[in-house]
Amino acid sequence: MKKIEAIIKPFKLEEVKDALSQLGIEAMTVSEVKGFGRQKGHIEIYRGSEYTVDFLPKVKMELVLADGAVEGAIRAIIASATTGKIGDGKIFILDVDSAIRIRTGETGDNAV
């Protein structure tokens, strides 16, 4: 099993969710997060004063999938989250040693 963590632009969430849904991937956790990478934020003006917005709003999607579903999910995320502009996000893939469904006690792929 693998855990996919995708940090994307907030307005791309529905598009990514729909692309994953077409692959039969319905289970995910979504969090609103803030961060920055190479874009380093931007300068805004409020009531005549300039200030720097360092941390930009992003969405973090977390999915735990069987090994066979990972490549398709990654392709779907990239295709649907891409704008071609800086700040599109990142995808991280981590190994998951085990998973347990609390309600039934199922383990491994059956728990996901």
Coordinates of C-alpha atoms in Angstrom, one line a residue:
M1 CA 0.0 0.0 0.0
K2 CA 1.0 3.6 -0.6
K3 CA 0.0 6.9 0.8
I4 CA -0.3 9.7 -1.7
E5 CA -0.1 13.3 -0.4
A6 CA -1.0 15.9 -3.1
I7 CA -0.7 19.6 -2.4
I8 CA -2.7 21.4 -5.0
K9 CA -4.4 24.8 -5.7
P10 CA -7.7 25.0 -4.0
F11 CA -9.7 25.8 -7.1
K12 CA -8.5 22.5 -8.6
L13 CA -9.9 20.3 -5.9
E14 CA -13.2 19.4 -7.6
E15 CA -11.5 18.6 -10.9
V16 CA -9.0 16.3 -9.2
K17 CA -11.7 14.7 -7.1
D18 CA -13.7 14.0 -10.3
A19 CA -10.7 12.6 -12.1
L20 CA -10.0 10.2 -9.2
S21 CA -13.7 9.3 -9.0
Q22 CA -13.6 8.2 -12.7
L23 CA -10.9 5.7 -11.6
G24 CA -13.1 4.4 -8.8
I25 CA -11.1 6.2 -6.1
E26 CA -13.6 7.7 -3.7
A27 CA -11.9 7.6 -0.3
M28 CA -9.6 10.5 0.6
T29 CA -8.9 13.1 3.3
V30 CA -8.8 16.8 2.3
S31 CA -7.3 19.5 4.5
E32 CA -7.0 23.3 3.9
V33 CA -3.3 24.2 4.4
K34 CA -1.0 27.1 3.8
G35 CA 2.5 27.0 2.3
F36 CA 4.8 28.2 -0.3
G37 CA 7.5 26.8 -2.6
R38 CA 9.4 28.6 -5.3
Q39 CA 6.7 31.2 -5.8
K40 CA 7.6 32.7 -2.4
G41 CA 4.2 34.3 -1.9
H42 CA 3.3 37.7 -3.2
I43 CA 2.8 41.4 -2.2
E44 CA -0.7 42.8 -1.6
I45 CA -2.0 46.3 -0.7
Y46 CA -4.5 46.8 2.1
R47 CA -5.7 50.3 2.9
G48 CA -2.7 51.8 1.2
S49 CA -0.1 49.6 3.0
E50 CA 1.9 46.9 1.3
Y51 CA 2.4 43.6 3.0
T52 CA 3.8 40.3 1.9
V53 CA 1.6 37.1 1.9
D54 CA 4.2 34.4 2.5
F55 CA 1.9 31.4 3.0
L56 CA -0.5 30.8 0.2
P57 CA -3.7 28.8 0.6
K58 CA -3.4 25.2 -0.7
V59 CA -5.4 22.0 -0.4
K60 CA -3.7 18.8 0.8
M61 CA -5.3 15.5 -0.4
E62 CA -4.3 12.3 1.3
L63 CA -5.1 8.9 -0.2
V64 CA -4.1 5.4 0.8
L65 CA -4.2 3.0 -2.1
A66 CA -3.2 -0.5 -3.1
D67 CA 0.0 -0.6 -5.0
G68 CA -1.7 -1.3 -8.3
A69 CA -3.8 1.9 -8.2
V70 CA -1.0 4.3 -7.4
E71 CA 0.2 5.1 -11.0
G72 CA -3.2 5.8 -12.4
A73 CA -4.0 8.0 -9.4
I74 CA -0.8 10.0 -9.9
R75 CA -1.5 10.5 -13.6
A76 CA -5.0 11.6 -12.9
I77 CA -3.9 14.1 -10.2
I78 CA -1.2 15.6 -12.5
A79 CA -3.5 15.8 -15.5
S80 CA -6.3 17.5 -13.5
A81 CA -4.3 19.8 -11.2
T82 CA -1.9 21.2 -13.8
T83 CA -2.3 24.9 -14.7
G84 CA 1.2 25.3 -16.2
K85 CA 1.9 28.1 -13.8
I86 CA 4.2 28.2 -10.8
G87 CA 2.6 26.9 -7.6
D88 CA 0.7 23.9 -9.1
G89 CA 1.8 21.8 -6.2
K90 CA 3.6 18.6 -5.3
I91 CA 2.8 14.9 -5.0
F92 CA 4.5 12.7 -2.3
I93 CA 4.3 8.9 -2.3
L94 CA 5.0 7.1 1.0
D95 CA 5.0 3.4 1.9
V96 CA 2.3 2.3 4.3
D97 CA 3.2 -0.7 6.4
S98 CA -0.3 -1.5 7.5
A99 CA -3.9 -0.2 7.8
I100 CA -6.7 -1.2 10.2
R101 CA -10.4 -0.4 9.8
I102 CA -11.5 0.5 13.3
R103 CA -15.1 -0.6 12.8
T104 CA -14.4 -4.2 11.5
G105 CA -10.8 -4.8 12.5
E106 CA -10.0 -5.6 8.8
T107 CA -6.3 -5.1 8.0
G108 CA -4.2 -4.4 4.9
D109 CA -5.8 -3.7 1.5
N110 CA -9.2 -4.8 2.9
A111 CA -9.1 -1.9 5.4
V112 CA -8.5 0.7 2.7

